[in-house]
Amino acid sequence: YYVSPGVCLGLFYLFILLVYKISDMILKFIDLCYMFRIIDLYFIMNSGNNILVMCDAYTPAGNPIPTNKKHNAAKIFSNSKVASEEPWYGIEEEYTLMQKGGPYYCGVGADKAIGRDIMDAHYKACLYAGIGISGVNGEFMPGQWEFQVGPVEGISAGDQVWVARYLLGRITEISGVNVSFDPKPVPVSSMRNNGGLAVIKNAIEKLQVKHKENIAAYGEGSERRLTGKHETAYINTFSWGVANRGASVRVGRDTEKEGKGYFEDRRPASNMDPYVVTSMI
């Protein structure tokens, strides 16, 4: 579950103090010039020359702390076979504004489009910061929205989603609203080239074999979401189909028609760790 950055830092500090009996951590800040490799610089909302720095956290012994999922993801994405495929990720992040409500999930008006001002402010903040945000839309439940990041290559997808979540946390904090992340496209170069549909089908077969393992790592609360109803797949059964919103994995009609493109893994929860999910895929 996502909590405000201040609370998160305090709880994180307490965890390190109790578990590791240390009060200091090592923050690694890498490469100022290549912005999206580690998300080195992001301009935050307040006016002025302010920057937001994202770092990896390590113990004084140099070991990644338990919540540093980027460390292992970086090993996978730096592998020459993975890098040569230039994997692109588009991540949909759903969220719910908990202190606002209304009777409809689409439309206009203060009693229908609940929290549109927050959604708009977050979209603009992401654009200003350099996040590869590619869209926003209202979702099924009143006060529920979604933003999309991508397509972004490799580990940068995880970087950008985490910073986008942080920016949303800051904006809702200013608005006096709580945001909840409580509980989808992945092409590589060989999928985007001629004959890519066969590569996609082969990848889907591998996902089917790892279904239980994937579900366990795809976020918390999926058993409440993946019920087989409301355009979701059943959590214990893997399925795929063309233009099938009720499948575990969906292949677009354009991809089938052109014989190349991308597929969409619809199983990850909105609170998933993007480093874990993208590197696992």
mmCIF file of C-alpha atoms in Angstrom, residues 7-276:
data_model
loop_
_atom_site.group_PDB
_atom_site.id
_atom_site.type_symbol
_atom_site.label_atom_id
_atom_site.label_comp_id
_atom_site.label_asym_id
_atom_site.label_seq_id
_atom_site.Cartn_x
_atom_site.Cartn_y
_atom_site.Cartn_z
ATOM 1 C CA VAL A 7 5.156 8.519 6.683
ATOM 2 C CA CYS A 8 6.846 6.078 4.336
ATOM 3 C CA LEU A 9 10.275 7.460 5.188
ATOM 4 C CA GLY A 10 9.527 7.354 8.920
ATOM 5 C CA LEU A 11 8.278 3.768 8.837
ATOM 6 C CA PHE A 12 11.158 2.767 6.620
ATOM 7 C CA TYR A 13 13.665 4.329 9.014
ATOM 8 C CA LEU A 14 12.051 2.507 11.950
ATOM 9 C CA PHE A 15 12.170 -0.796 10.049
ATOM 10 C CA ILE A 16 15.870 -0.423 9.321
ATOM 11 C CA LEU A 17 16.579 0.586 12.913
ATOM 12 C CA LEU A 18 14.748 -2.415 14.390
ATOM 13 C CA VAL A 19 15.830 -5.068 11.898
ATOM 14 C CA TYR A 20 19.373 -4.057 11.118
ATOM 15 C CA LYS A 21 20.151 -2.151 14.350
ATOM 16 C CA ILE A 22 21.545 0.705 12.264
ATOM 17 C CA SER A 23 20.446 4.291 11.943
ATOM 18 C CA ASP A 24 22.334 5.198 8.761
ATOM 19 C CA MET A 25 21.757 4.123 5.182
ATOM 20 C CA ILE A 26 23.746 4.669 2.022
ATOM 21 C CA LEU A 27 21.912 6.436 -0.792
ATOM 22 C CA LYS A 28 23.397 5.924 -4.247
ATOM 23 C CA PHE A 29 22.794 8.710 -6.736
ATOM 24 C CA ILE A 30 24.019 7.878 -10.216
ATOM 25 C CA ASP A 31 24.586 9.727 -13.477
ATOM 26 C CA LEU A 32 23.258 13.284 -13.555
ATOM 27 C CA CYS A 33 23.268 13.494 -17.330
ATOM 28 C CA TYR A 34 21.240 10.440 -18.317
ATOM 29 C CA MET A 35 17.954 11.471 -16.750
ATOM 30 C CA PHE A 36 15.822 8.371 -17.134
ATOM 31 C CA ARG A 37 18.334 5.678 -16.349
ATOM 32 C CA ILE A 38 17.984 6.176 -12.605
ATOM 33 C CA ILE A 39 15.560 9.108 -12.660
ATOM 34 C CA ASP A 40 18.299 11.422 -11.617
ATOM 35 C CA LEU A 41 16.468 14.746 -11.720
ATOM 36 C CA TYR A 42 12.816 15.613 -11.537
ATOM 37 C CA PHE A 43 11.414 19.059 -11.075
ATOM 38 C CA ILE A 44 8.785 19.010 -8.343
ATOM 39 C CA MET A 45 5.624 21.080 -8.109
ATOM 40 C CA ASN A 46 6.682 24.161 -6.161
ATOM 41 C CA SER A 47 7.940 27.157 -8.086
ATOM 42 C CA GLY A 48 11.668 27.792 -8.180
ATOM 43 C CA ASN A 49 14.735 25.790 -9.113
ATOM 44 C CA ASN A 50 13.840 22.674 -7.119
ATOM 45 C CA ILE A 51 14.727 19.124 -8.004
ATOM 46 C CA LEU A 52 13.558 15.724 -6.800
ATOM 47 C CA VAL A 53 16.266 13.083 -6.611
ATOM 48 C CA MET A 54 15.505 9.361 -6.674
ATOM 49 C CA CYS A 55 18.138 7.131 -5.091
ATOM 50 C CA ASP A 56 18.780 3.483 -4.382
ATOM 51 C CA ALA A 57 19.082 2.640 -0.676
ATOM 52 C CA TYR A 58 21.781 0.345 0.746
ATOM 53 C CA THR A 59 22.990 -0.674 4.186
ATOM 54 C CA PRO A 60 26.383 0.656 5.353
ATOM 55 C CA ALA A 61 27.776 -2.764 4.367
ATOM 56 C CA GLY A 62 26.774 -2.025 0.790
ATOM 57 C CA ASN A 63 23.884 -4.488 0.574
ATOM 58 C CA PRO A 64 20.546 -3.407 -0.925
ATOM 59 C CA ILE A 65 17.845 -2.998 1.711
ATOM 60 C CA PRO A 66 14.884 -5.465 1.424
ATOM 61 C CA THR A 67 12.600 -2.949 -0.290
ATOM 62 C CA ASN A 68 15.212 -2.007 -2.902
ATOM 63 C CA LYS A 69 13.716 -4.047 -5.742
ATOM 64 C CA LYS A 70 15.575 -1.998 -8.325
ATOM 65 C CA HIS A 71 18.902 -3.629 -7.462
ATOM 66 C CA ASN A 72 17.913 -7.053 -8.834
ATOM 67 C CA ALA A 73 15.874 -5.549 -11.664
ATOM 68 C CA ALA A 74 18.951 -3.638 -12.816
ATOM 69 C CA LYS A 75 20.882 -6.908 -13.113
ATOM 70 C CA ILE A 76 18.207 -8.344 -15.384
ATOM 71 C CA PHE A 77 17.857 -5.287 -17.586
ATOM 72 C CA SER A 78 21.634 -4.902 -17.930
ATOM 73 C CA ASN A 79 21.920 -8.451 -19.288
ATOM 74 C CA SER A 80 23.058 -8.200 -22.905
ATOM 75 C CA LYS A 81 20.288 -10.510 -24.174
ATOM 76 C CA VAL A 82 17.622 -8.410 -22.485
ATOM 77 C CA ALA A 83 19.160 -5.105 -23.535
ATOM 78 C CA SER A 84 19.393 -6.235 -27.164
ATOM 79 C CA GLU A 85 15.610 -6.738 -27.254
ATOM 80 C CA GLU A 86 15.012 -3.129 -26.151
ATOM 81 C CA PRO A 87 11.854 -4.035 -24.161
ATOM 82 C CA TRP A 88 9.165 -1.375 -24.115
ATOM 83 C CA TYR A 89 6.702 -1.131 -21.244
ATOM 84 C CA GLY A 90 3.447 0.738 -20.948
ATOM 85 C CA ILE A 91 2.108 0.689 -17.403
ATOM 86 C CA GLU A 92 -1.426 1.600 -16.405
ATOM 87 C CA GLU A 93 -1.665 2.867 -12.825
ATOM 88 C CA GLU A 94 -5.124 3.003 -11.295
ATOM 89 C CA TYR A 95 -5.755 4.943 -8.102
ATOM 90 C CA THR A 96 -8.707 5.974 -5.973
ATOM 91 C CA LEU A 97 -9.277 9.283 -4.201
ATOM 92 C CA MET A 98 -10.716 8.156 -0.899
ATOM 93 C CA GLN A 99 -12.350 11.309 0.450
ATOM 94 C CA LYS A 100 -14.414 12.195 -2.571
ATOM 95 C CA GLY A 101 -17.329 10.364 -4.128
ATOM 96 C CA GLY A 102 -20.123 10.587 -6.669
ATOM 97 C CA PRO A 103 -22.708 8.545 -8.557
ATOM 98 C CA TYR A 104 -20.962 8.204 -11.940
ATOM 99 C CA TYR A 105 -17.559 7.221 -13.251
ATOM 100 C CA CYS A 106 -17.628 9.280 -16.437
ATOM 101 C CA GLY A 107 -19.091 12.537 -17.635
ATOM 102 C CA VAL A 108 -18.641 16.126 -16.520
ATOM 103 C CA GLY A 109 -19.671 18.075 -13.445
ATOM 104 C CA ALA A 110 -18.492 18.160 -9.844
ATOM 105 C CA ASP A 111 -20.921 15.397 -8.875
ATOM 106 C CA LYS A 112 -19.722 13.088 -11.666
ATOM 107 C CA ALA A 113 -16.065 13.626 -12.574
ATOM 108 C CA ILE A 114 -14.831 13.380 -9.003
ATOM 109 C CA GLY A 115 -11.285 14.648 -8.513
ATOM 110 C CA ARG A 116 -10.667 15.788 -12.073
ATOM 111 C CA ASP A 117 -8.712 18.770 -10.723
ATOM 112 C CA ILE A 118 -6.298 16.402 -8.989
ATOM 113 C CA MET A 119 -5.979 14.224 -12.072
ATOM 114 C CA ASP A 120 -5.248 17.269 -14.245
ATOM 115 C CA ALA A 121 -2.706 18.671 -11.764
ATOM 116 C CA HIS A 122 -0.902 15.319 -11.599
ATOM 117 C CA TYR A 123 -0.829 15.012 -15.394
ATOM 118 C CA LYS A 124 0.694 18.479 -15.735
ATOM 119 C CA ALA A 125 3.227 17.813 -12.959
ATOM 120 C CA CYS A 126 4.357 14.617 -14.702
ATOM 121 C CA LEU A 127 4.719 16.401 -18.040
ATOM 122 C CA TYR A 128 6.679 19.204 -16.400
ATOM 123 C CA ALA A 129 8.938 16.734 -14.615
ATOM 124 C CA GLY A 130 9.754 14.793 -17.768
ATOM 125 C CA ILE A 131 7.762 11.658 -16.962
ATOM 126 C CA GLY A 132 6.729 9.718 -20.071
ATOM 127 C CA ILE A 133 3.048 9.971 -19.155
ATOM 128 C CA SER A 134 0.940 9.126 -22.191
ATOM 129 C CA GLY A 135 -2.646 9.442 -21.015
ATOM 130 C CA VAL A 136 -5.234 9.661 -18.245
ATOM 131 C CA ASN A 137 -8.833 8.539 -17.906
ATOM 132 C CA GLY A 138 -11.622 8.021 -15.412
ATOM 133 C CA GLU A 139 -12.285 4.519 -14.123
ATOM 134 C CA PHE A 140 -15.282 2.473 -12.981
ATOM 135 C CA MET A 141 -15.622 3.613 -9.370
ATOM 136 C CA PRO A 142 -16.416 7.245 -8.481
ATOM 137 C CA GLY A 143 -13.172 8.993 -7.542
ATOM 138 C CA GLN A 144 -11.133 6.350 -9.366
ATOM 139 C CA TRP A 145 -8.723 7.467 -12.072
ATOM 140 C CA GLU A 146 -5.898 6.040 -14.112
ATOM 141 C CA PHE A 147 -2.732 7.311 -15.733
ATOM 142 C CA GLN A 148 -0.474 5.574 -18.213
ATOM 143 C CA VAL A 149 3.309 5.740 -18.376
ATOM 144 C CA GLY A 150 5.027 4.610 -21.533
ATOM 145 C CA PRO A 151 6.038 3.179 -23.769
ATOM 146 C CA VAL A 152 9.311 3.421 -21.858
ATOM 147 C CA GLU A 153 12.317 1.198 -22.361
ATOM 148 C CA GLY A 154 13.633 -1.170 -19.725
ATOM 149 C CA ILE A 155 14.149 -0.224 -16.109
ATOM 150 C CA SER A 156 13.118 3.370 -16.767
ATOM 151 C CA ALA A 157 9.494 2.184 -16.657
ATOM 152 C CA GLY A 158 9.841 1.323 -12.982
ATOM 153 C CA ASP A 159 11.710 4.534 -12.262
ATOM 154 C CA GLN A 160 9.070 6.708 -13.831
ATOM 155 C CA VAL A 161 6.084 4.965 -12.245
ATOM 156 C CA TRP A 162 7.557 5.350 -8.751
ATOM 157 C CA VAL A 163 8.219 9.063 -9.256
ATOM 158 C CA ALA A 164 4.741 9.538 -10.791
ATOM 159 C CA ARG A 165 3.269 7.887 -7.701
ATOM 160 C CA TYR A 166 5.284 10.215 -5.493
ATOM 161 C CA LEU A 167 4.081 13.284 -7.381
ATOM 162 C CA LEU A 168 0.492 12.097 -7.023
ATOM 163 C CA GLY A 169 1.034 11.629 -3.297
ATOM 164 C CA ARG A 170 2.289 15.192 -2.966
ATOM 165 C CA ILE A 171 -0.599 16.645 -4.972
ATOM 166 C CA THR A 172 -3.273 14.779 -2.998
ATOM 167 C CA GLU A 173 -1.519 15.817 0.223
ATOM 168 C CA ILE A 174 -1.914 19.469 -0.785
ATOM 169 C CA SER A 175 -5.550 18.828 -1.689
ATOM 170 C CA GLY A 176 -6.318 17.146 1.621
ATOM 171 C CA VAL A 177 -7.311 13.904 -0.088
ATOM 172 C CA ASN A 178 -6.006 10.386 0.474
ATOM 173 C CA VAL A 179 -4.924 8.329 -2.525
ATOM 174 C CA SER A 180 -5.101 4.537 -2.530
ATOM 175 C CA PHE A 181 -3.317 2.182 -4.928
ATOM 176 C CA ASP A 182 -5.093 -0.864 -3.511
ATOM 177 C CA PRO A 183 -6.139 -3.380 -6.160
ATOM 178 C CA LYS A 184 -1.711 -3.645 -17.436
ATOM 179 C CA PRO A 185 1.561 -3.672 -22.938
ATOM 180 C CA VAL A 186 4.979 -5.244 -23.201
ATOM 181 C CA PRO A 187 6.688 -5.406 -26.597
ATOM 182 C CA VAL A 188 10.325 -6.297 -27.309
ATOM 183 C CA SER A 189 12.034 -5.631 -30.623
ATOM 184 C CA SER A 190 11.472 -9.153 -31.969
ATOM 185 C CA MET A 191 7.739 -8.732 -31.249
ATOM 186 C CA ARG A 192 7.615 -5.400 -33.031
ATOM 187 C CA ASN A 193 9.279 -6.758 -36.192
ATOM 188 C CA ASN A 194 7.793 -8.899 -38.955
ATOM 189 C CA GLY A 195 6.846 -12.318 -37.606
ATOM 190 C CA GLY A 196 6.498 -10.870 -34.133
ATOM 191 C CA LEU A 197 3.138 -12.508 -33.447
ATOM 192 C CA ALA A 198 4.832 -15.910 -33.190
ATOM 193 C CA VAL A 199 7.252 -14.453 -30.658
ATOM 194 C CA ILE A 200 4.328 -13.026 -28.695
ATOM 195 C CA LYS A 201 2.559 -16.388 -28.604
ATOM 196 C CA ASN A 202 5.749 -18.062 -27.413
ATOM 197 C CA ALA A 203 6.087 -15.482 -24.638
ATOM 198 C CA ILE A 204 2.464 -16.010 -23.591
ATOM 199 C CA GLU A 205 3.091 -19.762 -23.287
ATOM 200 C CA LYS A 206 5.986 -19.025 -20.930
ATOM 201 C CA LEU A 207 3.792 -16.702 -18.873
ATOM 202 C CA GLN A 208 1.225 -19.484 -18.556
ATOM 203 C CA VAL A 209 3.819 -21.836 -17.066
ATOM 204 C CA LYS A 210 4.773 -19.167 -14.510
ATOM 205 C CA HIS A 211 1.205 -18.064 -13.752
ATOM 206 C CA LYS A 212 1.174 -18.828 -10.019
ATOM 207 C CA GLU A 213 4.640 -17.353 -9.554
ATOM 208 C CA ASN A 214 3.637 -14.214 -11.423
ATOM 209 C CA ILE A 215 0.407 -13.744 -9.477
ATOM 210 C CA ALA A 216 2.311 -13.999 -6.198
ATOM 211 C CA ALA A 217 4.604 -11.157 -7.302
ATOM 212 C CA TYR A 218 2.048 -8.979 -9.093
ATOM 213 C CA GLY A 219 0.829 -7.022 -6.056
ATOM 214 C CA GLU A 220 -1.395 -7.468 -3.040
ATOM 215 C CA GLY A 221 -5.162 -7.972 -3.036
ATOM 216 C CA SER A 222 -5.462 -9.498 -6.509
ATOM 217 C CA GLU A 223 -7.836 -12.156 -5.191
ATOM 218 C CA ARG A 224 -10.395 -9.379 -4.669
ATOM 219 C CA ARG A 225 -9.963 -8.015 -8.197
ATOM 220 C CA LEU A 226 -9.322 -11.048 -10.405
ATOM 221 C CA THR A 227 -12.707 -12.700 -9.941
ATOM 222 C CA GLY A 228 -13.499 -13.515 -13.561
ATOM 223 C CA LYS A 229 -16.106 -10.748 -13.561
ATOM 224 C CA HIS A 230 -16.131 -7.088 -14.630
ATOM 225 C CA GLU A 231 -13.604 -7.602 -17.436
ATOM 226 C CA THR A 232 -11.061 -9.487 -15.312
ATOM 227 C CA ALA A 233 -9.648 -12.988 -15.552
ATOM 228 C CA TYR A 234 -10.036 -15.536 -12.760
ATOM 229 C CA ILE A 235 -6.969 -15.450 -10.534
ATOM 230 C CA ASN A 236 -6.332 -19.212 -10.539
ATOM 231 C CA THR A 237 -6.762 -19.740 -14.279
ATOM 232 C CA PHE A 238 -4.489 -18.416 -17.029
ATOM 233 C CA SER A 239 -6.113 -17.359 -20.286
ATOM 234 C CA TRP A 240 -5.306 -15.233 -23.290
ATOM 235 C CA GLY A 241 -7.181 -13.970 -26.312
ATOM 236 C CA VAL A 242 -7.423 -11.354 -29.024
ATOM 237 C CA ALA A 243 -9.275 -8.216 -27.907
ATOM 238 C CA ASN A 244 -10.467 -10.116 -24.825
ATOM 239 C CA ARG A 245 -10.636 -7.829 -21.802
ATOM 240 C CA GLY A 246 -11.593 -10.780 -19.612
ATOM 241 C CA ALA A 247 -8.358 -12.683 -20.301
ATOM 242 C CA SER A 248 -5.144 -12.797 -18.277
ATOM 243 C CA VAL A 249 -3.239 -11.600 -21.344
ATOM 244 C CA ARG A 250 -4.777 -9.653 -24.190
ATOM 245 C CA VAL A 251 -3.456 -9.331 -27.750
ATOM 246 C CA GLY A 252 -4.758 -6.349 -29.687
ATOM 247 C CA ARG A 253 -6.636 -6.688 -32.958
ATOM 248 C CA ASP A 254 -4.049 -4.549 -34.732
ATOM 249 C CA THR A 255 -1.289 -6.849 -33.507
ATOM 250 C CA GLU A 256 -3.131 -9.911 -34.839
ATOM 251 C CA LYS A 257 -3.884 -8.179 -38.140
ATOM 252 C CA GLU A 258 -0.327 -6.936 -38.715
ATOM 253 C CA GLY A 259 1.349 -10.055 -37.331
ATOM 254 C CA LYS A 260 3.489 -8.004 -34.952
ATOM 255 C CA GLY A 261 3.165 -5.530 -32.101
ATOM 256 C CA TYR A 262 2.664 -6.048 -28.386
ATOM 257 C CA PHE A 263 0.665 -7.939 -25.770
ATOM 258 C CA GLU A 264 -0.950 -6.719 -22.553
ATOM 259 C CA ASP A 265 -0.558 -8.543 -19.254
ATOM 260 C CA ARG A 266 -3.760 -7.608 -17.397
ATOM 261 C CA ARG A 267 -2.966 -9.419 -14.130
ATOM 262 C CA PRO A 268 -0.735 -6.956 -12.180
ATOM 263 C CA ALA A 269 -2.472 -5.041 -9.387
ATOM 264 C CA SER A 270 -2.337 -1.258 -9.149
ATOM 265 C CA ASN A 271 -0.071 -1.529 -6.084
ATOM 266 C CA MET A 272 2.505 -3.741 -7.808
ATOM 267 C CA ASP A 273 6.201 -2.892 -7.697
ATOM 268 C CA PRO A 274 7.061 -1.948 -11.308
ATOM 269 C CA TYR A 275 10.672 -3.100 -10.896
ATOM 270 C CA VAL A 276 9.513 -6.584 -9.884
#
